[in-house]
mmCIF file of C-alpha atoms in Angstrom:
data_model
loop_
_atom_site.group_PDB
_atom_site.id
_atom_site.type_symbol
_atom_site.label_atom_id
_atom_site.label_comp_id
_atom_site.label_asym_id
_atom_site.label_seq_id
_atom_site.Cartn_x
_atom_site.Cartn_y
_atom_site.Cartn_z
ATOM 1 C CA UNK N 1 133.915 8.494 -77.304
ATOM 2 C CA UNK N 2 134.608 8.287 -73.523
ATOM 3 C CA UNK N 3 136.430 11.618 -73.499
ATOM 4 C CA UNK N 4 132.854 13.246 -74.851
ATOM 5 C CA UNK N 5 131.369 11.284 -72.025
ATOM 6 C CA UNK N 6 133.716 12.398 -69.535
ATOM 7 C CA UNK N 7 133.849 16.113 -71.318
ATOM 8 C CA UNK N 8 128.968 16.148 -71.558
ATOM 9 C CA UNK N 9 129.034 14.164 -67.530
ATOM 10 C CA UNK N 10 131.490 17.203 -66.740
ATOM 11 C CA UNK N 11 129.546 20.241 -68.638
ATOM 12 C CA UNK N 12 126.314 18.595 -67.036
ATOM 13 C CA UNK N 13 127.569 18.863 -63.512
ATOM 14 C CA UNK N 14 129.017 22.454 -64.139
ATOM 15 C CA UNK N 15 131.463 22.390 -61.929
ATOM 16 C CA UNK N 16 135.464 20.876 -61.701
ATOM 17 C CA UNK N 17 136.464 20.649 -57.902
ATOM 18 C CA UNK N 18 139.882 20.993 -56.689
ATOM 19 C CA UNK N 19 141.867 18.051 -54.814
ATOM 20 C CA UNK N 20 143.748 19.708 -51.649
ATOM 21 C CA UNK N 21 144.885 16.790 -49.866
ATOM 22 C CA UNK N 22 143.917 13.365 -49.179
ATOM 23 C CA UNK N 23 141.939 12.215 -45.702
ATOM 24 C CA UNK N 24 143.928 9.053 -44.607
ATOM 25 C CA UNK N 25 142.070 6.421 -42.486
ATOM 26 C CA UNK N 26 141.943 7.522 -38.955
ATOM 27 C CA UNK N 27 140.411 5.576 -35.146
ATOM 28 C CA UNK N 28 138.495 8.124 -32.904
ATOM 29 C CA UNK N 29 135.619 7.994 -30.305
ATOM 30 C CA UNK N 30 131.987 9.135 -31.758
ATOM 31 C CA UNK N 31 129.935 11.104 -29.131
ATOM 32 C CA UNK N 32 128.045 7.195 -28.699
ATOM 33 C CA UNK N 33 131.256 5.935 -27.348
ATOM 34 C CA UNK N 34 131.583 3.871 -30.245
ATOM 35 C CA UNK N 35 134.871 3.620 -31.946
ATOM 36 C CA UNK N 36 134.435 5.340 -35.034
ATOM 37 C CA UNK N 37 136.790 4.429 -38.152
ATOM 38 C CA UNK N 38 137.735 7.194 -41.013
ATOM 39 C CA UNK N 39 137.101 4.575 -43.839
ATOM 40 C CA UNK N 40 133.514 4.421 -42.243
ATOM 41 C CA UNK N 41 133.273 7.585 -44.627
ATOM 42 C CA UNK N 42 134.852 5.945 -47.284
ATOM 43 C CA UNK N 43 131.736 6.962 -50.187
ATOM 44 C CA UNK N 44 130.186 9.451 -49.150
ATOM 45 C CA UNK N 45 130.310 13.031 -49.326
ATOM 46 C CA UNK N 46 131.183 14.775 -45.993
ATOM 47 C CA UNK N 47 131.570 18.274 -44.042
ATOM 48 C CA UNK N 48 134.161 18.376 -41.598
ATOM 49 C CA UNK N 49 135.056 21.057 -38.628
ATOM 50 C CA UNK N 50 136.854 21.490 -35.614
ATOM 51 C CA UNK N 51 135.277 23.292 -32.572
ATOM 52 C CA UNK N 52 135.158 22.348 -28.611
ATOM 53 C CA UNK N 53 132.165 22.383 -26.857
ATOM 54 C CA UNK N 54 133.483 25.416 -24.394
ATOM 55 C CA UNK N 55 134.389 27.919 -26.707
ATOM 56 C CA UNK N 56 132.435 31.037 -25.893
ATOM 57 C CA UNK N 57 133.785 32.458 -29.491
ATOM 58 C CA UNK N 58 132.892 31.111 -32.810
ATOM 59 C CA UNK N 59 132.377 27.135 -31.927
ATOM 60 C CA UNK N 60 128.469 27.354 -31.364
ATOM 61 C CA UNK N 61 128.101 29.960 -34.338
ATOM 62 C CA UNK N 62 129.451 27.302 -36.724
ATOM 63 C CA UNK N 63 127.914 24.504 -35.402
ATOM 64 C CA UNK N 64 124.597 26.110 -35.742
ATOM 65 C CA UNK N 65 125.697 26.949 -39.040
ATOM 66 C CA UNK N 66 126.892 23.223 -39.688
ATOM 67 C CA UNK N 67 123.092 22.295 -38.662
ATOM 68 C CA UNK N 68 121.600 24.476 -41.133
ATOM 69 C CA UNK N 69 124.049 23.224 -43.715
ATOM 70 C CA UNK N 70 122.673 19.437 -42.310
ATOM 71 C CA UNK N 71 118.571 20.424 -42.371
ATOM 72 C CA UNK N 72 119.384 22.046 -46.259
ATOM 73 C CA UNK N 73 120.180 18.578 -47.421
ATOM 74 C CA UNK N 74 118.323 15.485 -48.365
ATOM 75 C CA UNK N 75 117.962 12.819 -46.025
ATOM 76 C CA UNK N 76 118.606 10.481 -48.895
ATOM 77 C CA UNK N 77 121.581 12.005 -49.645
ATOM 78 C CA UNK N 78 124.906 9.838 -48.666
ATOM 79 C CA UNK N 79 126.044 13.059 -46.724
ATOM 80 C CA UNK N 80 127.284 13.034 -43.523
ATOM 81 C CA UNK N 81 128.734 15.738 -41.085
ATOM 82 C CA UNK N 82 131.464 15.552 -38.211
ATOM 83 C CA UNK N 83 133.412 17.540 -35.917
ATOM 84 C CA UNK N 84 136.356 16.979 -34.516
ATOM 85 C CA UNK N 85 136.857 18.023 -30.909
ATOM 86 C CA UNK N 86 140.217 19.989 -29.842
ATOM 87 C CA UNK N 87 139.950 19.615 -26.721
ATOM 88 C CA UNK N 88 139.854 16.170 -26.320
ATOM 89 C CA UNK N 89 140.731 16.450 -22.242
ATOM 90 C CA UNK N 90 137.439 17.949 -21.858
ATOM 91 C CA UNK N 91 135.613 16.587 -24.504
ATOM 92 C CA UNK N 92 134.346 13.189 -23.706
ATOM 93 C CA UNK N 93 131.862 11.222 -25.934
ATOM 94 C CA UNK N 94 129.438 12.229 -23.356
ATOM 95 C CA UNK N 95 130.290 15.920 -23.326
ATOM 96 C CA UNK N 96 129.914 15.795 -27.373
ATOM 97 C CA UNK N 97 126.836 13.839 -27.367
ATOM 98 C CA UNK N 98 125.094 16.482 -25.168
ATOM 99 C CA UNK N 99 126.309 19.419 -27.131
ATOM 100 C CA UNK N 100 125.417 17.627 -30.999
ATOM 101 C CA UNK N 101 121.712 17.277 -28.823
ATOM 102 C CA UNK N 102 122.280 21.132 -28.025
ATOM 103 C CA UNK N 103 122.272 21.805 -31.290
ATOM 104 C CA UNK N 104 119.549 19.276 -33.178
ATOM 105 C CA UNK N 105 122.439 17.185 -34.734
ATOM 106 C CA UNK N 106 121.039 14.452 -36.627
ATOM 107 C CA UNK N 107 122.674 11.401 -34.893
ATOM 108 C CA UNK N 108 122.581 8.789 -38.025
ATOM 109 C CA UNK N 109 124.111 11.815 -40.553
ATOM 110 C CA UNK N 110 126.271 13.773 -38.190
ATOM 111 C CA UNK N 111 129.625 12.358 -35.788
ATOM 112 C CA UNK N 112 131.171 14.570 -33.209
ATOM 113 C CA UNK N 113 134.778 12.758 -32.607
ATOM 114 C CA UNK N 114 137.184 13.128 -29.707
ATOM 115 C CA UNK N 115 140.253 10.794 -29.129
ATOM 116 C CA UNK N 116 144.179 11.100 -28.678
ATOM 117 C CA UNK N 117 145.485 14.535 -29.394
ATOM 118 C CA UNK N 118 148.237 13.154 -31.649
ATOM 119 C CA UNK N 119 145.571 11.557 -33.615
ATOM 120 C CA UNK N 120 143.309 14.833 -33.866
ATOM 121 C CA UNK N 121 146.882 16.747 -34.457
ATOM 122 C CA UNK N 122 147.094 14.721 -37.466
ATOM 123 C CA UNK N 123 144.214 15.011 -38.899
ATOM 124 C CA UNK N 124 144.257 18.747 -38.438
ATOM 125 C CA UNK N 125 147.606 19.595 -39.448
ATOM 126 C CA UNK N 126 148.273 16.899 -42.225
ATOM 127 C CA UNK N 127 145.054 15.895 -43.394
ATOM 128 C CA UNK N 128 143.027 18.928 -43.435
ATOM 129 C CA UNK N 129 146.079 21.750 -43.661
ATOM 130 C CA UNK N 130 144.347 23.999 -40.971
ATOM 131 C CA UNK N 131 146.558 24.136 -38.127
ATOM 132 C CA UNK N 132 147.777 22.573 -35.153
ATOM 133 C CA UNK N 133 145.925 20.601 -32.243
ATOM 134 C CA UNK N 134 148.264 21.426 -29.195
ATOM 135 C CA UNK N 135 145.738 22.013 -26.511
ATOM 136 C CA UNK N 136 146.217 26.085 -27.536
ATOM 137 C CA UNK N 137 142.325 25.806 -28.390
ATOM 138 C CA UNK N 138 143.101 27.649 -31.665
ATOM 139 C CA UNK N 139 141.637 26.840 -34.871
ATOM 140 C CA UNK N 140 140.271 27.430 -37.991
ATOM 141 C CA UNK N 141 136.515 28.611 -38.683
ATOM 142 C CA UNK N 142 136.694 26.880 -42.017
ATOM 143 C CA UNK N 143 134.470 24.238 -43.314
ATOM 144 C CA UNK N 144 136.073 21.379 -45.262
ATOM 145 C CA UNK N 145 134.368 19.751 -48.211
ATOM 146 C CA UNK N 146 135.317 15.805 -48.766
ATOM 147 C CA UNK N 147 134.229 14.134 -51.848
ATOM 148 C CA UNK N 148 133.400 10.158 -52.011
ATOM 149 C CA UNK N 149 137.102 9.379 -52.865
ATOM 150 C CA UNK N 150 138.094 11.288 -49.260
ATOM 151 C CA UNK N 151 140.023 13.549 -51.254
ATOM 152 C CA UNK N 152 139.419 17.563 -49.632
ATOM 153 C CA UNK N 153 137.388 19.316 -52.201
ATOM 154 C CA UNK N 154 137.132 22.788 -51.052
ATOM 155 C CA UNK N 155 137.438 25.107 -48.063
ATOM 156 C CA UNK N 156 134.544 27.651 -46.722
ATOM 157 C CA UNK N 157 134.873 30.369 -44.174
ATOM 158 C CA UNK N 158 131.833 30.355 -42.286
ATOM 159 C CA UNK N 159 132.906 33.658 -41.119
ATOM 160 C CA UNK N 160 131.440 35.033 -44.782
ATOM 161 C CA UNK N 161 127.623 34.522 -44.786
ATOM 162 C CA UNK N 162 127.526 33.444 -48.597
ATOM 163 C CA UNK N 163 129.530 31.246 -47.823
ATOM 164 C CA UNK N 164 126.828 28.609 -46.412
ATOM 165 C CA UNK N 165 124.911 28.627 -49.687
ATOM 166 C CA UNK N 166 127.816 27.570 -51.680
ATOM 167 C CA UNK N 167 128.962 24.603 -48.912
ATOM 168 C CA UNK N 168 125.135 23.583 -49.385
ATOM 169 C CA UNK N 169 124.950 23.914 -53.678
ATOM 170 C CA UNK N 170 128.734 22.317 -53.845
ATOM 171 C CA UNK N 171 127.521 19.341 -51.376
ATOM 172 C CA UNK N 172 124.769 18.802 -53.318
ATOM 173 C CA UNK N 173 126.354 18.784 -56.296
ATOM 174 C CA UNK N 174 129.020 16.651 -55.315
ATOM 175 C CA UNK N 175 126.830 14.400 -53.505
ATOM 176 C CA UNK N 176 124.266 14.068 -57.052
ATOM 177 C CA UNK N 177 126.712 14.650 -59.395
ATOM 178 C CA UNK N 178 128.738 12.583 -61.912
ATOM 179 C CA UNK N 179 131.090 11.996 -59.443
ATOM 180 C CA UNK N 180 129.960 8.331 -59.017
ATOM 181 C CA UNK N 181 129.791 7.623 -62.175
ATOM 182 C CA UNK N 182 132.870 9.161 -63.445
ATOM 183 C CA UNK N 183 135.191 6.259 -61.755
ATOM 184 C CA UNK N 184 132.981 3.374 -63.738
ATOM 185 C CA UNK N 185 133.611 5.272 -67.380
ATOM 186 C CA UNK N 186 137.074 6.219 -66.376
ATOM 187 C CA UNK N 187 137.601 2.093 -66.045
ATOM 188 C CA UNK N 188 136.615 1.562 -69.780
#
């Protein structure tokens, strides 16, 4: 009986999402200057990036884009956004604070986190699998999906316009969906 569960929770949700990789618990600085704790996510579905707040290439594009993603969503909705500076010389919580304002970031939904560069390095390269932090300012214009169990659920170019609409239907649906329930059956 609870693999029909499991199987009709599944069908209803209509779609299985990968596990990449596992988010561990991480200490950064929010753009409040607030210490701001990885298991602080620890439930919720979130959308991760890395930009710096200088970048005269693709940095503002996706952060606009990661806005629209943000205004496409419920408010109700345990979905929250960050970005991870990599440039954390330059990028101070004020600097971030002033550029999430920039670009209409909802301050109770969305982070912007700066901190040690071994720590961002980490989360980067180990965490996220898209490259180093090194102070090369190089990185990736992907989005990263992270489901309640801060697991990496799926990767999105934001270089591909189509792209946005499937971030926003997969968020949803892994924000709605079974997800949370599929822990309490799986107990039984």
């Amino acid at each position: 009986m609870k693999g029909v569960l499991v199987l009709s929770l599944a069908l209803l949700w209509g779609k299985d999402f990968p596990v990449f990789n596992t988010v561990p618990d991480f200490r950064l600085t929010a753009e409040n200057g607030r210490e701001f704790n990885g298991r602080d996510l620890a439930g919720k579905v979130w959308v991760a990036n890395f930009i710096f707040t200088n970048c005269m290439g693709p940095c503002p594009r996706m952060t606009n884009e990661m806005r629209k993603v943000q205004d496409s969503l419920d408010k109700r909705l345990a979905v929250r956004f960050v970005s991870f500076t990599i440039d954390p010389e330059r990028d101070t919580p004020e600097v971030l604070a002033a550029y999430g304002r920039r670009f209409r970031a909802a301050p109770e939904r969305w982070r912007f986190l700066t901190g040690e560069m071994k720590e961002l390095h980490r989360l980067k390269h180990d965490a996220f699998m898209l490259g180093d932090v090194n102070g090369q300012l190089e990185h990736s214009t992907k989005f990263v999906l992270i489901g309640r169990d801060m697991r990496v659920r799926g990767y999105y170019d934001t270089a591909e316009d189509i792209v946005l609409a499937e971030l926003i239907a997969d968020t949803r649906g892994l924000a709605a969906g079974p997800a949370a329930v599929l822990p309490a059956v799986n107990a039984c």
